[in-house]
PDB file of C-alpha atoms and ligand atoms in Angstrom:
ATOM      1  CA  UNK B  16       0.000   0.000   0.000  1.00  0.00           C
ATOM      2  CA  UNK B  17       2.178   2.277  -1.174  1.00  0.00           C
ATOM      3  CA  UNK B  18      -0.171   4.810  -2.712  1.00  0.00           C
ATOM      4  CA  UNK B  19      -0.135   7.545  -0.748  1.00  0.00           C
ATOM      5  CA  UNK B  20      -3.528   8.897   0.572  1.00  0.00           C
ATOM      6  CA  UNK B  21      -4.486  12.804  -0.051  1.00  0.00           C
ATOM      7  CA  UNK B  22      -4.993  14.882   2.691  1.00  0.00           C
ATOM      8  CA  UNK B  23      -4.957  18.496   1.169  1.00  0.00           C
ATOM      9  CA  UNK B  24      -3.781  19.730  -2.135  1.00  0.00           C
ATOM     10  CA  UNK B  25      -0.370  19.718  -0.740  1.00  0.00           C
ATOM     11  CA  UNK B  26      -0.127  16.781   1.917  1.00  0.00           C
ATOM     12  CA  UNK B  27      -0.291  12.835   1.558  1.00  0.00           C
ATOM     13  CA  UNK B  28       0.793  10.175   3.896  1.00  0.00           C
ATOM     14  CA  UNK B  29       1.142   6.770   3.465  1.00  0.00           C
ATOM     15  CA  UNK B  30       1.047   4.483   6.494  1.00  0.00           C
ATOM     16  CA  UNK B  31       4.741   1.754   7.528  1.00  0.00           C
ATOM     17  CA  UNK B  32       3.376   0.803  10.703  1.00  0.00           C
ATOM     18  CA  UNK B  33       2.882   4.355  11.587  1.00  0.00           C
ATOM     19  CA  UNK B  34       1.954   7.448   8.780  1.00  0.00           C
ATOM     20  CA  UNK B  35       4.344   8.901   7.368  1.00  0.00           C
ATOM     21  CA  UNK B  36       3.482  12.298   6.005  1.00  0.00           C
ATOM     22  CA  UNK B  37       4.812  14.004   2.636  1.00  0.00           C
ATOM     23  CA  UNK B  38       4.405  18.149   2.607  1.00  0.00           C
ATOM     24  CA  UNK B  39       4.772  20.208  -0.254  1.00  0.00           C
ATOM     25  CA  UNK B  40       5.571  23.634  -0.092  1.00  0.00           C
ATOM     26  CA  UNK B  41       4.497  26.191  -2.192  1.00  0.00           C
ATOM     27  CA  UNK B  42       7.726  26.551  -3.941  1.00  0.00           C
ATOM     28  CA  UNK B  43       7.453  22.689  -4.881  1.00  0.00           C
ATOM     29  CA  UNK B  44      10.032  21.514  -1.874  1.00  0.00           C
ATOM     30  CA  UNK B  45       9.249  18.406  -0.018  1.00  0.00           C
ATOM     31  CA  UNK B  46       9.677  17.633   3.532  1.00  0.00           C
ATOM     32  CA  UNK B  47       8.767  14.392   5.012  1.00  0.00           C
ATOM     33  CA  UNK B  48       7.128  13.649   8.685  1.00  0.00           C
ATOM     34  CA  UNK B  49       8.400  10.590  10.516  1.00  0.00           C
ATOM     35  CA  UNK B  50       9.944   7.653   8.500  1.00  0.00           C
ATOM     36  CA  UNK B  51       7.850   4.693   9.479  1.00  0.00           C
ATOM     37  CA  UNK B  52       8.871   0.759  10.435  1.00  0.00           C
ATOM     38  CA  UNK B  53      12.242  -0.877   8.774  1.00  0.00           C
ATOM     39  CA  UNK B  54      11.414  -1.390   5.107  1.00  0.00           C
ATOM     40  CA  UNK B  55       9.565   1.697   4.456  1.00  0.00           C
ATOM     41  CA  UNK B  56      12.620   3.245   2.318  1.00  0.00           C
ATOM     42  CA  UNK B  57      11.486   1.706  -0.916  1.00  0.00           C
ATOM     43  CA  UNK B  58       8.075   2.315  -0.039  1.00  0.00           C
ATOM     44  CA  UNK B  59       8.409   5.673   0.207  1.00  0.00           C
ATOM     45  CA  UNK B  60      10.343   5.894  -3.181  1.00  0.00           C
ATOM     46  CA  UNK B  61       7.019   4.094  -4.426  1.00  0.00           C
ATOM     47  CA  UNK B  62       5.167   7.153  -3.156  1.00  0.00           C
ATOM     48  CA  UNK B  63       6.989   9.589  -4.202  1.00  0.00           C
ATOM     49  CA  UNK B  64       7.069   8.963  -7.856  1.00  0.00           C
ATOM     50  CA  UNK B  65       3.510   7.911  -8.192  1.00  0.00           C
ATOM     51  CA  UNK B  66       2.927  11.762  -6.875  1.00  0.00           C
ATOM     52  CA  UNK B  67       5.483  12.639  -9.944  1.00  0.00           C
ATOM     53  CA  UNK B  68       8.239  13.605  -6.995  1.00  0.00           C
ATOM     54  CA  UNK B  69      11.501  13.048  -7.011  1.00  0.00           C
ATOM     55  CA  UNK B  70      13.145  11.576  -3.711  1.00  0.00           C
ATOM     56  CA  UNK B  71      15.797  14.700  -4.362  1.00  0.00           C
ATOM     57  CA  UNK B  72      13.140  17.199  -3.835  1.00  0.00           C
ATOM     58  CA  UNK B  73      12.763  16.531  -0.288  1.00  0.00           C
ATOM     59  CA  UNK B  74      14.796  18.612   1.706  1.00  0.00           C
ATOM     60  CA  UNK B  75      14.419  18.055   5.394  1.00  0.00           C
ATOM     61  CA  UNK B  76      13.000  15.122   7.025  1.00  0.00           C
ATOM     62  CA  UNK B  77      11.022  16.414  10.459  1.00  0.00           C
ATOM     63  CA  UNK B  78      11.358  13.240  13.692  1.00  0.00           C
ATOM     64  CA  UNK B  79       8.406  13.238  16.158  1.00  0.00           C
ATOM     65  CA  UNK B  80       9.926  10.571  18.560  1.00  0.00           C
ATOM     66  CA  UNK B  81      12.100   7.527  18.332  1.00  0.00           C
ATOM     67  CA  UNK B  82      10.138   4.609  18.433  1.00  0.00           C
ATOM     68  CA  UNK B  83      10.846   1.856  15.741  1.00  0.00           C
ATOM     69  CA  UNK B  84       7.828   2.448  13.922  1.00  0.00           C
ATOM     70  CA  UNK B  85       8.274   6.121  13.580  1.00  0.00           C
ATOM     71  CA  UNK B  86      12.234   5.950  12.863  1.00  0.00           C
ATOM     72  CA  UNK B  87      12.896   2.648  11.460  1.00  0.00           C
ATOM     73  CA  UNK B  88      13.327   3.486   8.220  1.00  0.00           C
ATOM     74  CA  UNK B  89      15.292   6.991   8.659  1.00  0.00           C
ATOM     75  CA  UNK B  90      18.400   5.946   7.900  1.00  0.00           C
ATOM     76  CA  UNK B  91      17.197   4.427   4.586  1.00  0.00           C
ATOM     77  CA  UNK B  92      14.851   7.719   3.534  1.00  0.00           C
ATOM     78  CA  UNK B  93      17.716  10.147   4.790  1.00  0.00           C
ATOM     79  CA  UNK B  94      20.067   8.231   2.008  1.00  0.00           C
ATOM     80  CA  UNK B  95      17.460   7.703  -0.545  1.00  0.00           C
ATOM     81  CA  UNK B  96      16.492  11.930  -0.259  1.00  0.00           C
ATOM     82  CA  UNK B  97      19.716  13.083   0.747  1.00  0.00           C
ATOM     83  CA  UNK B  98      17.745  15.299   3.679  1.00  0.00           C
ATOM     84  CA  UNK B  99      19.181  16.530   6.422  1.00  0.00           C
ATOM     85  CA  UNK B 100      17.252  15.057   9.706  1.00  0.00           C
ATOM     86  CA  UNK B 101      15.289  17.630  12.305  1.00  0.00           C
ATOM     87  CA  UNK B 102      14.953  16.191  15.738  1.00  0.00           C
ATOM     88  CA  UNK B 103      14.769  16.783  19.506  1.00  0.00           C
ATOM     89  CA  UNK B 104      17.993  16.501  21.470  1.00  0.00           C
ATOM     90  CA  UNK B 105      16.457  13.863  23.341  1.00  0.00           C
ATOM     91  CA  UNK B 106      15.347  11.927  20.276  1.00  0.00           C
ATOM     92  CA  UNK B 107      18.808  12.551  18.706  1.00  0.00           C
ATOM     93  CA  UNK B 108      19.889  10.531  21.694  1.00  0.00           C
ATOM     94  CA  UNK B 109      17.927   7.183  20.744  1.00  0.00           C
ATOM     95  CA  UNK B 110      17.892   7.448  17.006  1.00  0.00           C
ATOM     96  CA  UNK B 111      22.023   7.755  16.858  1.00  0.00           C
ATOM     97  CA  UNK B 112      22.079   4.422  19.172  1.00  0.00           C
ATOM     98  CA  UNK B 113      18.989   2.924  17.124  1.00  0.00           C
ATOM     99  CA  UNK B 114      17.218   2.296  20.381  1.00  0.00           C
ATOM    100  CA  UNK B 115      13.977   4.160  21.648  1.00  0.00           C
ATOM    101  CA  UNK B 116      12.961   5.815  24.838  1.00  0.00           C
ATOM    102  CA  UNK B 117      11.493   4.075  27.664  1.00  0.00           C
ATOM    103  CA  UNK B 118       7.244   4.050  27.579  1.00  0.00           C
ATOM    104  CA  UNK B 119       6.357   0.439  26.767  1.00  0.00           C
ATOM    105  CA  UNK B 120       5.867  -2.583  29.131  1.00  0.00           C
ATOM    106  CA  UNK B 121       8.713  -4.242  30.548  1.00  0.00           C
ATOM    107  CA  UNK B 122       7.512  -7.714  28.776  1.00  0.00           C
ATOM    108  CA  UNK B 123       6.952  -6.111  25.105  1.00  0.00           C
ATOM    109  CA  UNK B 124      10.755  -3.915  25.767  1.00  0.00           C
ATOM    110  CA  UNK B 125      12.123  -7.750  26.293  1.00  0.00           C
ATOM    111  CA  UNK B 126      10.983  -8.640  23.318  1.00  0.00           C
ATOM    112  CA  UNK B 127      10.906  -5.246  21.028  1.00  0.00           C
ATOM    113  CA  UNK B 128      14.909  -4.117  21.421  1.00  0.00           C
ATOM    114  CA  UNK B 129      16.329  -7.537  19.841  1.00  0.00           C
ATOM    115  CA  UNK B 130      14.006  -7.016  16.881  1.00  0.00           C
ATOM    116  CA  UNK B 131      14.896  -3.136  16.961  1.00  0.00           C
ATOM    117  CA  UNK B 132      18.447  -3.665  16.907  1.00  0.00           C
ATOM    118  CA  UNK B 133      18.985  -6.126  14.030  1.00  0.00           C
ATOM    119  CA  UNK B 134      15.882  -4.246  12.121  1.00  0.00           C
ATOM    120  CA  UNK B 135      16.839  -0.746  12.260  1.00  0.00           C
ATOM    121  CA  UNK B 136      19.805   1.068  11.313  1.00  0.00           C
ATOM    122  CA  UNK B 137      21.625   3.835  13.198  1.00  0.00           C
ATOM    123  CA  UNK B 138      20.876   7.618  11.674  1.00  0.00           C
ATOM    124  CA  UNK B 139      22.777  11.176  12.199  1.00  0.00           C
ATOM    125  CA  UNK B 140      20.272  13.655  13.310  1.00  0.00           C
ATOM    126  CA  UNK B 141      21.702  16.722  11.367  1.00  0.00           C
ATOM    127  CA  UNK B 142      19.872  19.688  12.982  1.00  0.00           C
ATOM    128  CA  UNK B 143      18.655  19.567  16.379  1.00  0.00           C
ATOM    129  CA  UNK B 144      14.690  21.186  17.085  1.00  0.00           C
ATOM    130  CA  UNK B 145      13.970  23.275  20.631  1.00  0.00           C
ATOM    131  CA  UNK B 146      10.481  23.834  21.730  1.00  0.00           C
ATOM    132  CA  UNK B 147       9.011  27.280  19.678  1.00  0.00           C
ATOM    133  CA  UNK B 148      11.538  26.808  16.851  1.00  0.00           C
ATOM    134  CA  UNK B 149      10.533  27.798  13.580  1.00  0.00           C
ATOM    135  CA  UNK B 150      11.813  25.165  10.632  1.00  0.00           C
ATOM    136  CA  UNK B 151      12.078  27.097   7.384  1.00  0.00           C
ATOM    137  CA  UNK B 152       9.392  25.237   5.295  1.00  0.00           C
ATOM    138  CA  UNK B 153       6.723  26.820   3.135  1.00  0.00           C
ATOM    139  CA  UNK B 154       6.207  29.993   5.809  1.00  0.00           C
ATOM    140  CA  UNK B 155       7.400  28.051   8.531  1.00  0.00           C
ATOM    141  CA  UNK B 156       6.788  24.711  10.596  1.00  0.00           C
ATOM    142  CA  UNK B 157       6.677  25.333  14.654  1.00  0.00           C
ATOM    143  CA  UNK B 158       8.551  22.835  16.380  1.00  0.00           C
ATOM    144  CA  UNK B 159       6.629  22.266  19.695  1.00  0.00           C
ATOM    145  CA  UNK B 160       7.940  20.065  22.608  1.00  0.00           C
ATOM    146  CA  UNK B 161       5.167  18.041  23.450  1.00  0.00           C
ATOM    147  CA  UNK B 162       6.461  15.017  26.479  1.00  0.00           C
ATOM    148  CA  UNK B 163       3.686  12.780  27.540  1.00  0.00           C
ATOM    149  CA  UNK B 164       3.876   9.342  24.825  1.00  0.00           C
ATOM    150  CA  UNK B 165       7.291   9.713  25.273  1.00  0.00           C
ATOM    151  CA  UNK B 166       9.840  12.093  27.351  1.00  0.00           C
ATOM    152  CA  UNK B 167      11.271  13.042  23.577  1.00  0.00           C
ATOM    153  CA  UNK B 168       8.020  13.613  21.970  1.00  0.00           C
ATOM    154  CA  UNK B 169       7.618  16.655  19.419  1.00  0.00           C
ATOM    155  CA  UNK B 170       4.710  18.045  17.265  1.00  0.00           C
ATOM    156  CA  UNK B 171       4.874  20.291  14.336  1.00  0.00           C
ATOM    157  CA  UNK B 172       2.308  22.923  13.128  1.00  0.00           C
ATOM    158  CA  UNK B 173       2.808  23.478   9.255  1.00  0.00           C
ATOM    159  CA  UNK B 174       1.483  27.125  10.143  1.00  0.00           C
ATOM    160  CA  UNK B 175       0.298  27.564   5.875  1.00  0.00           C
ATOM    161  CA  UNK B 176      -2.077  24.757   6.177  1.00  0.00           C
ATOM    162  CA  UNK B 177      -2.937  25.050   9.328  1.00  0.00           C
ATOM    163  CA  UNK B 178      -2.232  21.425  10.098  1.00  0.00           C
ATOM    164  CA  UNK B 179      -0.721  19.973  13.644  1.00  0.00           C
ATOM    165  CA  UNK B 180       0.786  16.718  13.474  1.00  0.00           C
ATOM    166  CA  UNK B 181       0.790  15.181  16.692  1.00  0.00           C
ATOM    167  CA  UNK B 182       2.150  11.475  16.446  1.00  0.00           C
ATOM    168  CA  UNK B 183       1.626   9.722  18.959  1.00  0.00           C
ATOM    169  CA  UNK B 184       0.645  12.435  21.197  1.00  0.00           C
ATOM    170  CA  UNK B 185      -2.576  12.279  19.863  1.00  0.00           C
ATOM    171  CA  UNK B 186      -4.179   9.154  17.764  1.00  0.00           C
ATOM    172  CA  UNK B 187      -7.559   7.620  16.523  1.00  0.00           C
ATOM    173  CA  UNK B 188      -7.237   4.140  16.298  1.00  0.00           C
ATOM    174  CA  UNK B 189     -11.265   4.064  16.648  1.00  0.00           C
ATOM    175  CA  UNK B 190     -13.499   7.092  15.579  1.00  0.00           C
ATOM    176  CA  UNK B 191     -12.539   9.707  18.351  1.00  0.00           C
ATOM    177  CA  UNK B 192      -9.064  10.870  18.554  1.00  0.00           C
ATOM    178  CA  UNK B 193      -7.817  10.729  22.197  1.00  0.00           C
ATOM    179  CA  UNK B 194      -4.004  10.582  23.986  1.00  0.00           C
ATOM    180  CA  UNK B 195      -2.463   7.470  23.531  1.00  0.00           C
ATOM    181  CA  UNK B 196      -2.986   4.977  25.847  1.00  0.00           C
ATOM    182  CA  UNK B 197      -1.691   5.506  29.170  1.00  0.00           C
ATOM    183  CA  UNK B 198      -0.280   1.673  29.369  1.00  0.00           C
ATOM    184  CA  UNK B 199       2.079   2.615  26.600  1.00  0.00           C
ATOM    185  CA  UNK B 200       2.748   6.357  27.891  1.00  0.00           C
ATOM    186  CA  UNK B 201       5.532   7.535  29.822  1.00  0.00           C
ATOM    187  CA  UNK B 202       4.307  10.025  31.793  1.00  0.00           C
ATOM    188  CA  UNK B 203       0.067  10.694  31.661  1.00  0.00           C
ATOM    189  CA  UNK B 204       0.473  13.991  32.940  1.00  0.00           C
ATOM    190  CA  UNK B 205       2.586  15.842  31.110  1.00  0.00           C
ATOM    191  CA  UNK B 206       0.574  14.230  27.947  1.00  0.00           C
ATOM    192  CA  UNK B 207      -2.169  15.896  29.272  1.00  0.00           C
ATOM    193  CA  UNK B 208      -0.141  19.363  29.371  1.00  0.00           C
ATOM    194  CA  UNK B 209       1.214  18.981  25.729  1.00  0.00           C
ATOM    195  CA  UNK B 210      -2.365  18.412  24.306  1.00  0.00           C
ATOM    196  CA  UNK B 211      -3.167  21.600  26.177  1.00  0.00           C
ATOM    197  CA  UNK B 212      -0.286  23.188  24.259  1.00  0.00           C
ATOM    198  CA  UNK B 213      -0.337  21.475  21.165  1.00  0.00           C
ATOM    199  CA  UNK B 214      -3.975  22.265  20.628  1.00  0.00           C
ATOM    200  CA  UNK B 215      -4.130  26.282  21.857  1.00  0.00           C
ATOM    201  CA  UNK B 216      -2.118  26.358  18.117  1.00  0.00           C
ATOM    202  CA  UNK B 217      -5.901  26.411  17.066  1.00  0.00           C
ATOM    203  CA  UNK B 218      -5.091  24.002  14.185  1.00  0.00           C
ATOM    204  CA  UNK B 219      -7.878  23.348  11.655  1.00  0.00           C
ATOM    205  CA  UNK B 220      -6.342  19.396  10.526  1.00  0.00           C
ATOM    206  CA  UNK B 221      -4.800  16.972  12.893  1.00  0.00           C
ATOM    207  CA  UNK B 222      -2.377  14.515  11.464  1.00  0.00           C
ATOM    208  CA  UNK B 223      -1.832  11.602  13.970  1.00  0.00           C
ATOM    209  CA  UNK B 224       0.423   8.622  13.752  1.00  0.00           C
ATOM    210  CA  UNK B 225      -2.112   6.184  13.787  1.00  0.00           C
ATOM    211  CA  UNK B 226      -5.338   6.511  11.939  1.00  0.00           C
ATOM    212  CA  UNK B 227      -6.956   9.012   9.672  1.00  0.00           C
ATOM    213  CA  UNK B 228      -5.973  12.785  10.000  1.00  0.00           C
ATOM    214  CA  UNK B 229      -8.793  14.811  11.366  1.00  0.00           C
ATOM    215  CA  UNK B 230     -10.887  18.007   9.887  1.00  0.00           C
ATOM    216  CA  UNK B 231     -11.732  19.823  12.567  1.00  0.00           C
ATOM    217  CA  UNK B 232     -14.470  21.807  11.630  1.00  0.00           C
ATOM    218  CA  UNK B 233     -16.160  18.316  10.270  1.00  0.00           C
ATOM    219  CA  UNK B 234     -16.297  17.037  13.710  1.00  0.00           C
ATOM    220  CA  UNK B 235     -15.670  19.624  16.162  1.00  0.00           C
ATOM    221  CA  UNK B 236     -17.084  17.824  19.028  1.00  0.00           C
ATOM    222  CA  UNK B 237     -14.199  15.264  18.865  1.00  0.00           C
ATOM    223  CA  UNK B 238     -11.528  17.876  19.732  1.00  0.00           C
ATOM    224  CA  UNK B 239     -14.277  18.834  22.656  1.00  0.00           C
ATOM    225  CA  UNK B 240     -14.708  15.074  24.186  1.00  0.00           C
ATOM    226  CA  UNK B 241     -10.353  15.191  24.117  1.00  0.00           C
ATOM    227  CA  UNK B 242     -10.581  18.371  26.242  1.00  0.00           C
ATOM    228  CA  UNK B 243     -12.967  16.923  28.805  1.00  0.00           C
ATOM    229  CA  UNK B 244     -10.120  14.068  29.733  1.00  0.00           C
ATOM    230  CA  UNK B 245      -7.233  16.722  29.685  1.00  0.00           C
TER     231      UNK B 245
HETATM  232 ZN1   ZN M   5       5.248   6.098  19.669  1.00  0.00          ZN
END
């Protein structure tokens, strides 16, 4: 399933195990969001020329956290691009070791790091992202610290398009979006804080790593049932 589904005139995603999103800016630059599970690299390529891209147009590659299935395939989509990689200090940490921070259950860690370190490949984080930085990007994405998932989590607002993506802050794995789970968070609390954060940005599409994005204005009530367990 490499065909990549449409999101606005200007965003697709296609989904490795988690989405992986594909931004155009009005000046016809790429950047990518997240690089799914090992093996997504060719995938990606797939995706990328059946949009009539090529993989030299993207020029950054933005990290929301290193789990496998959100970094597995960086190293892979960073050579394939030739992008420089935008993370968070903390996720520049984990990614450069090929190993992911600590949120998961003791049993699943046991058997997830084996897998993790004979599937995925150690990647250089090239430019490291601080909460409030602006990434030059069609106008400008916001970088915004966002801890809760995972101690190194990070959102971006693509500002233009008004569009927050929040993996795996937020997610809908059924119809109403919600935080991740709290038996695969690290800290509920601070989740709580950074959806507090994350959505005063006002965004009017919410990208998440798992499931389909979200229009706001199509379902507003979802983003109030979220703010009721915040
Ligand atoms: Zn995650």
């Amino acid at each position: 399933m490499s065909t990549p589904v449409q999101i606005t005139e200007n965003l697709w995603s296609i989904t490795r195990g988690a989405n992986i999103f594909i931004l155009r800016a009005q000046d016809g630059q790429l950047a990518l969001i997240d690089a799914g599970m090992p093996g997504a690299r060719n995938p990606v390529k797939a995706a990328l020329a059946a949009l009539n891209f090529h993989p030299s147009m993207v020029k950054q590659i933005l990290i929301t956290h290193a789990d496998i299935d959100h970094v597995g395939s960086l190293h892979g989509i960073a050579a394939a691009t030739g992008a420089p990689i935008y993370a968070g200090s903390l996720s520049k940490g984990y990614i450069e070791a090929a190993t992911s921070p600590p949120h998961i259950p003791a049993l699943m860690e046991l058997i997830a790091r084996p897998i993790q370190r004979i599937a995925q490949r150690k990647a250089t984080v090239d430019r490291v992202v601080q909460d409030g930085d602006m990434i030059d990007f069609d106008g400008g994405i916001q970088a915004i610290l966002a801890p809760g998932h995972t101690e190194d989590n990070f959102c971006y607002y693509w500002k233009r398009e008004g569009v927050l993506f929040a993996p795996d802050l937020l997610n809908r794995f059924g119809q109403n979006i919600a935080l991740t789970p709290e038996r695969i968070t690290w800290n509920m609390a601070q989740a709580k804080q950074s959806a507090h954060k994350a959505l005063a940005l006002d965004p009017q599409i919410i990208c998440f790593g798992h499931g389909p994005h979200l229009v706001i204005q199509d379902k507003p009530e979802q983003i109030e049932m979220l703010r009721k367990t915040l």
